[in-house]
PDB file of C-alpha atoms in Angstrom:
ATOM      1  CA  MET A 134      73.047 156.686  42.584  1.00 55.00           C
ATOM      2  CA  PRO A 135      75.049 153.765  44.940  1.00 56.00           C
ATOM      3  CA  ALA A 136      73.319 152.990  48.292  1.00 54.00           C
ATOM      4  CA  ARG A 137      75.030 155.366  51.596  1.00 57.00           C
ATOM      5  CA  ARG A 138      76.389 153.097  54.246  1.00 58.00           C
ATOM      6  CA  LEU A 139      76.303 154.812  57.689  1.00 50.00           C
ATOM      7  CA  PRO A 140      78.321 155.150  60.471  1.00 54.00           C
ATOM      8  CA  SER A 141      78.569 152.259  63.223  1.00 55.00           C
ATOM      9  CA  TRP A 142      77.941 155.419  65.927  1.00 47.00           C
ATOM     10  CA  VAL A 143      73.743 155.645  63.982  1.00 45.00           C
ATOM     11  CA  TRP A 144      73.662 151.677  64.480  1.00 44.00           C
ATOM     12  CA  VAL A 145      74.630 151.260  67.981  1.00 45.00           C
ATOM     13  CA  THR A 146      72.770 154.260  68.759  1.00 48.00           C
ATOM     14  CA  GLY A 147      69.637 152.773  67.639  1.00 51.00           C
ATOM     15  CA  LEU A 148      69.977 149.597  68.739  1.00 46.00           C
ATOM     16  CA  THR A 149      69.937 151.036  72.145  1.00 47.00           C
ATOM     17  CA  ALA A 150      66.841 153.219  71.804  1.00 45.00           C
ATOM     18  CA  GLY A 151      65.035 149.982  70.791  1.00 46.00           C
ATOM     19  CA  ALA A 152      66.443 147.798  73.701  1.00 45.00           C
ATOM     20  CA  VAL A 153      65.315 150.899  75.540  1.00 42.00           C
ATOM     21  CA  VAL A 154      61.587 150.967  74.638  1.00 39.00           C
ATOM     22  CA  ALA A 155      61.440 147.028  74.661  1.00 41.00           C
ATOM     23  CA  VAL A 156      62.268 146.802  78.510  1.00 37.00           C
ATOM     24  CA  ALA A 157      60.170 149.750  79.102  1.00 39.00           C
ATOM     25  CA  ALA A 158      57.156 148.433  77.392  1.00 39.00           C
ATOM     26  CA  LEU A 159      57.836 144.969  78.824  1.00 37.00           C
ATOM     27  CA  ALA A 160      57.873 146.792  82.481  1.00 37.00           C
ATOM     28  CA  VAL A 161      54.677 148.713  81.928  1.00 34.00           C
ATOM     29  CA  GLN A 162      53.041 144.781  80.867  1.00 39.00           C
ATOM     30  CA  ALA A 163      54.465 143.710  83.941  1.00 37.00           C
ATOM     31  CA  ASP A 164      53.019 146.457  86.340  1.00 38.00           C
ATOM     32  CA  LYS A 165      50.131 145.479  84.830  1.00 36.00           C
ATOM     33  CA  GLY A 166      50.182 141.685  86.378  1.00 39.00           C
ATOM     34  CA  ALA A 167      50.020 141.171  90.330  1.00 34.00           C
ATOM     35  CA  HIS A 168      52.134 143.347  92.457  1.00 32.00           C
ATOM     36  CA  PRO A 169      53.710 141.570  94.969  1.00 31.00           C
ATOM     37  CA  THR A 170      52.907 144.047  97.726  1.00 30.00           C
ATOM     38  CA  ALA A 171      49.766 145.051  95.640  1.00 33.00           C
ATOM     39  CA  THR A 172      46.065 143.737  97.967  1.00 31.00           C
ATOM     40  CA  PRO A 173      44.630 141.523  95.651  1.00 32.00           C
ATOM     41  CA  PRO A 174      41.067 142.246  94.659  1.00 33.00           C
ATOM     42  CA  ARG A 175      38.004 141.132  96.420  1.00 35.00           C
ATOM     43  CA  PRO A 176      35.862 139.863  93.825  1.00 34.00           C
ATOM     44  CA  SER A 177      31.930 140.607  93.755  1.00 35.00           C
ATOM     45  CA  ALA A 178      28.873 138.565  92.660  1.00 36.00           C
ATOM     46  CA  SER A 179      27.033 141.908  92.433  1.00 36.00           C
ATOM     47  CA  ALA A 180      29.280 144.163  91.679  1.00 35.00           C
ATOM     48  CA  SER A 181      28.052 146.682  88.808  1.00 35.00           C
ATOM     49  CA  ALA A 182      29.365 150.020  87.331  1.00 34.00           C
ATOM     50  CA  GLY A 183      27.726 151.668  90.153  1.00 37.00           C
ATOM     51  CA  ALA A 184      29.599 149.526  92.865  1.00 40.00           C
ATOM     52  CA  GLN A 185      31.519 151.004  95.588  1.00 41.00           C
ATOM     53  CA  PRO A 186      34.807 149.041  96.597  1.00 39.00           C
ATOM     54  CA  THR A 187      35.047 146.746  99.338  1.00 42.00           C
ATOM     55  CA  PRO A 188      36.344 148.043 102.216  1.00 43.00           C
ATOM     56  CA  THR A 189      39.711 146.960 103.653  1.00 46.00           C
ATOM     57  CA  LYS A 190      40.768 146.373 107.289  1.00 48.00           C
ATOM     58  CA  SER A 191      43.364 149.414 107.628  1.00 45.00           C
ATOM     59  CA  GLU A 192      46.669 150.317 109.968  1.00 47.00           C
ATOM     60  CA  ALA A 193      46.877 154.310 109.676  1.00 50.00           C
ATOM     61  CA  PRO A 194      43.608 155.119 111.975  1.00 56.00           C
ATOM     62  CA  ALA A 195      44.405 152.610 114.542  1.00 70.00           C
ATOM     63  CA  VAL A 196      43.667 155.487 117.540  1.00 91.00           C
ATOM     64  CA  VAL A 197      40.512 155.001 118.400  1.00 96.00           C
ATOM     65  CA  PRO A 198      38.285 158.500 118.198  1.00 96.00           C
ATOM     66  CA  ASP A 199      38.871 160.565 121.643  1.00 93.00           C
ATOM     67  CA  GLY A 200      35.133 160.931 123.788  1.00 94.00           C
ATOM     68  CA  SER A 201      33.909 157.469 122.311  1.00 97.00           C
ATOM     69  CA  GLY A 202      33.517 156.410 126.128  1.00 96.00           C
ATOM     70  CA  THR A 203      35.898 153.588 127.554  1.00 97.00           C
ATOM     71  CA  GLY A 204      35.692 150.127 128.242  1.00 97.00           C
ATOM     72  CA  ARG A 205      34.757 147.126 125.543  1.00 98.00           C
ATOM     73  CA  ARG A 206      32.370 148.907 122.943  1.00 98.00           C
ATOM     74  CA  VAL A 207      31.964 149.142 119.589  1.00 98.00           C
ATOM     75  CA  VAL A 208      32.689 152.762 118.250  1.00 98.00           C
ATOM     76  CA  TYR A 209      31.256 154.120 114.859  1.00 98.00           C
ATOM     77  CA  SER A 210      32.632 157.326 113.461  1.00 98.00           C
ATOM     78  CA  LEU A 211      30.130 158.692 110.601  1.00 97.00           C
ATOM     79  CA  GLY A 212      33.119 161.257 109.575  1.00 96.00           C
ATOM     80  CA  GLN A 213      35.525 158.762 109.119  1.00 96.00           C
ATOM     81  CA  LYS A 214      32.861 155.962 107.919  1.00 96.00           C
ATOM     82  CA  ARG A 215      35.320 153.318 110.557  1.00 97.00           C
ATOM     83  CA  VAL A 216      34.951 150.778 112.611  1.00 98.00           C
ATOM     84  CA  TRP A 217      36.556 149.798 115.951  1.00 98.00           C
ATOM     85  CA  LEU A 218      36.234 146.757 118.385  1.00 98.00           C
ATOM     86  CA  VAL A 219      37.452 148.209 121.426  1.00 98.00           C
ATOM     87  CA  ASP A 220      38.345 145.417 124.671  1.00 97.00           C
ATOM     88  CA  ALA A 221      37.965 145.873 128.431  1.00 97.00           C
ATOM     89  CA  SER A 222      41.285 147.186 128.417  1.00 96.00           C
ATOM     90  CA  ASP A 223      40.462 150.014 126.058  1.00 95.00           C
ATOM     91  CA  ALA A 224      42.766 149.179 123.345  1.00 94.00           C
ATOM     92  CA  SER A 225      41.571 148.531 119.650  1.00 96.00           C
ATOM     93  CA  ARG A 226      41.407 144.796 118.294  1.00 96.00           C
ATOM     94  CA  ARG A 227      40.261 145.740 115.042  1.00 97.00           C
ATOM     95  CA  THR A 228      38.822 148.303 113.119  1.00 97.00           C
ATOM     96  CA  PHE A 229      38.156 148.759 109.184  1.00 97.00           C
ATOM     97  CA  THR A 230      35.832 150.794 107.245  1.00 95.00           C
ATOM     98  CA  VAL A 231      32.029 150.453 106.402  1.00 95.00           C
ATOM     99  CA  TRP A 232      29.493 151.702 104.240  1.00 93.00           C
ATOM    100  CA  PRO A 233      26.536 153.647 105.636  1.00 94.00           C
ATOM    101  CA  GLY A 234      23.160 153.880 104.412  1.00 92.00           C
ATOM    102  CA  THR A 235      21.416 157.156 103.607  1.00 92.00           C
ATOM    103  CA  VAL A 236      20.593 157.569 107.090  1.00 94.00           C
ATOM    104  CA  SER A 237      23.192 157.471 109.823  1.00 96.00           C
ATOM    105  CA  PRO A 238      22.244 157.200 113.531  1.00 98.00           C
ATOM    106  CA  ASP A 239      22.904 160.380 116.022  1.00 98.00           C
ATOM    107  CA  PRO A 240      25.893 160.305 117.748  1.00 98.00           C
ATOM    108  CA  GLY A 241      25.424 159.071 121.293  1.00 98.00           C
ATOM    109  CA  THR A 242      25.473 155.614 123.168  1.00 98.00           C
ATOM    110  CA  TYR A 243      23.421 152.767 122.230  1.00 98.00           C
ATOM    111  CA  THR A 244      23.380 149.230 123.175  1.00 98.00           C
ATOM    112  CA  ILE A 245      23.176 145.824 120.564  1.00 98.00           C
ATOM    113  CA  SER A 246      19.378 144.998 121.393  1.00 98.00           C
ATOM    114  CA  GLN A 247      19.111 142.208 119.141  1.00 98.00           C
ATOM    115  CA  ARG A 248      20.811 139.964 116.766  1.00 98.00           C
ATOM    116  CA  THR A 249      19.819 138.122 113.491  1.00 98.00           C
ATOM    117  CA  GLU A 250      21.603 135.536 111.413  1.00 98.00           C
ATOM    118  CA  ALA A 251      20.236 136.539 108.200  1.00 98.00           C
ATOM    119  CA  THR A 252      17.629 138.076 106.587  1.00 97.00           C
ATOM    120  CA  THR A 253      16.912 140.315 102.876  1.00 93.00           C
ATOM    121  CA  GLY A 254      18.132 143.996 103.761  1.00 89.00           C
ATOM    122  CA  SER A 255      15.892 146.613 102.317  1.00 83.00           C
ATOM    123  CA  ASP A 256      18.105 147.169  99.821  1.00 83.00           C
ATOM    124  CA  GLY A 257      16.948 143.498  98.118  1.00 85.00           C
ATOM    125  CA  VAL A 258      20.796 142.537  99.032  1.00 89.00           C
ATOM    126  CA  GLU A 259      20.597 139.331 101.182  1.00 94.00           C
ATOM    127  CA  ILE A 260      22.526 140.012 104.274  1.00 96.00           C
ATOM    128  CA  GLU A 261      23.802 138.166 107.466  1.00 98.00           C
ATOM    129  CA  HIS A 262      25.219 138.986 110.908  1.00 98.00           C
ATOM    130  CA  ILE A 263      22.713 141.831 111.230  1.00 98.00           C
ATOM    131  CA  LEU A 264      23.556 143.516 114.884  1.00 98.00           C
ATOM    132  CA  TYR A 265      21.152 145.560 115.535  1.00 98.00           C
ATOM    133  CA  PHE A 266      21.467 149.032 117.923  1.00 98.00           C
ATOM    134  CA  ALA A 267      19.989 151.954 117.321  1.00 98.00           C
ATOM    135  CA  ALA A 268      16.013 153.515 115.319  1.00 97.00           C
ATOM    136  CA  LYS A 269      15.726 156.712 113.671  1.00 97.00           C
ATOM    137  CA  SER A 270      13.008 158.240 111.260  1.00 93.00           C
ATOM    138  CA  GLY A 271      11.303 155.017 111.823  1.00 94.00           C
ATOM    139  CA  LEU A 272      13.770 152.747 110.423  1.00 95.00           C
ATOM    140  CA  SER A 273      16.025 149.847 112.491  1.00 96.00           C
ATOM    141  CA  ILE A 274      19.808 150.662 112.207  1.00 97.00           C
ATOM    142  CA  ALA A 275      22.628 147.958 112.380  1.00 98.00           C
ATOM    143  CA  PHE A 276      25.491 146.713 111.595  1.00 98.00           C
ATOM    144  CA  SER A 277      25.613 143.651 108.725  1.00 97.00           C
ATOM    145  CA  ASN A 278      27.658 142.075 105.888  1.00 96.00           C
ATOM    146  CA  ALA A 279      26.517 141.076 101.763  1.00 95.00           C
ATOM    147  CA  VAL A 280      26.138 137.696 102.205  1.00 95.00           C
ATOM    148  CA  ASP A 281      28.352 137.892  98.969  1.00 92.00           C
ATOM    149  CA  GLY A 282      31.131 139.873 100.512  1.00 86.00           C
ATOM    150  CA  SER A 283      29.926 142.837  98.267  1.00 84.00           C
ATOM    151  CA  SER A 284      28.006 146.035  98.941  1.00 75.00           C
ATOM    152  CA  PRO A 285      26.525 147.888  96.436  1.00 70.00           C
ATOM    153  CA  PRO A 286      26.118 151.800  96.522  1.00 73.00           C
ATOM    154  CA  PRO A 287      22.094 152.657  97.883  1.00 69.00           C
ATOM    155  CA  ALA A 288      19.602 152.837  95.392  1.00 68.00           C
ATOM    156  CA  GLN A 289      17.980 155.778  94.308  1.00 75.00           C
ATOM    157  CA  GLY A 290      14.878 156.766  96.336  1.00 80.00           C
ATOM    158  CA  ILE A 291      15.100 154.232  99.170  1.00 85.00           C
ATOM    159  CA  ARG A 292      16.446 154.779 102.486  1.00 90.00           C
ATOM    160  CA  THR A 293      18.244 152.424 104.065  1.00 91.00           C
ATOM    161  CA  SER A 294      19.774 151.937 107.919  1.00 93.00           C
ATOM    162  CA  GLY A 295      22.077 149.492 107.849  1.00 94.00           C
ATOM    163  CA  ILE A 296      26.182 149.729 108.394  1.00 96.00           C
ATOM    164  CA  ARG A 297      27.471 147.582 105.646  1.00 95.00           C
ATOM    165  CA  MET A 298      31.014 145.928 105.859  1.00 96.00           C
ATOM    166  CA  GLY A 299      33.034 143.690 104.127  1.00 95.00           C
ATOM    167  CA  LYS A 300      32.697 139.354 105.128  1.00 95.00           C
ATOM    168  CA  ALA A 301      35.722 139.151 107.442  1.00 96.00           C
ATOM    169  CA  ASP A 302      34.815 142.231 109.532  1.00 97.00           C
ATOM    170  CA  GLY A 303      31.237 141.183 109.661  1.00 97.00           C
ATOM    171  CA  SER A 304      32.201 137.870 111.512  1.00 97.00           C
ATOM    172  CA  ALA A 305      34.617 139.669 113.978  1.00 98.00           C
ATOM    173  CA  LEU A 306      31.855 142.361 114.749  1.00 98.00           C
ATOM    174  CA  TRP A 307      29.428 139.301 115.248  1.00 98.00           C
ATOM    175  CA  THR A 308      31.235 137.529 117.555  1.00 98.00           C
ATOM    176  CA  PHE A 309      32.587 140.404 119.242  1.00 98.00           C
ATOM    177  CA  GLY A 310      28.700 142.055 119.796  1.00 98.00           C
ATOM    178  CA  GLU A 311      26.869 140.357 121.977  1.00 97.00           C
ATOM    179  CA  THR A 312      23.524 141.245 122.831  1.00 98.00           C
ATOM    180  CA  GLY A 313      24.032 144.448 125.056  1.00 98.00           C
ATOM    181  CA  THR A 314      27.316 145.295 123.962  1.00 98.00           C
ATOM    182  CA  THR A 315      27.865 148.874 123.893  1.00 98.00           C
ATOM    183  CA  VAL A 316      27.634 151.130 120.782  1.00 98.00           C
ATOM    184  CA  VAL A 317      28.957 154.153 120.697  1.00 98.00           C
ATOM    185  CA  VAL A 318      28.339 156.900 117.640  1.00 98.00           C
ATOM    186  CA  VAL A 319      30.985 159.679 117.136  1.00 98.00           C
ATOM    187  CA  LYS A 320      31.221 162.589 114.659  1.00 96.00           C
TER     188      LYS A 320
END
């Protein structure tokens, strides 16, 4: 039996379908690379399977929470896990997300009582820019950032009271938060 010749429209349809598949595959590969509007991942020396992602500065919740006082202050929202640095004119100069420990301060007004450049946290992580402002359940509560920029989740069974943030945010808070600076904790 002689070979049957296919009509030309079958060849064109097959070539078109093959081209569409090839373009789609290339598009998927390209999308896995750097995207011009994507935020690049921030590497972490202590990243692990259970590590939390690094918080980033956000523009959305720039409005300082109601009931957080007036004047120059640090505002910490327990529910939003977010800090605002507020200047004397009540304008938010910076806001960022944080990783709270397992023990949180009660809502209220505090002042930064002590500043420590660097130490080891109760979770064994090297930390810097430590700003102490409260105490609860026998623990001192402070803002800080890990020296390597990471923030692993609190270890099981260990009570921690550090409020961690990214390295750049820790530097900004360190510069802003002098001893005596007001810290307002809101729900």
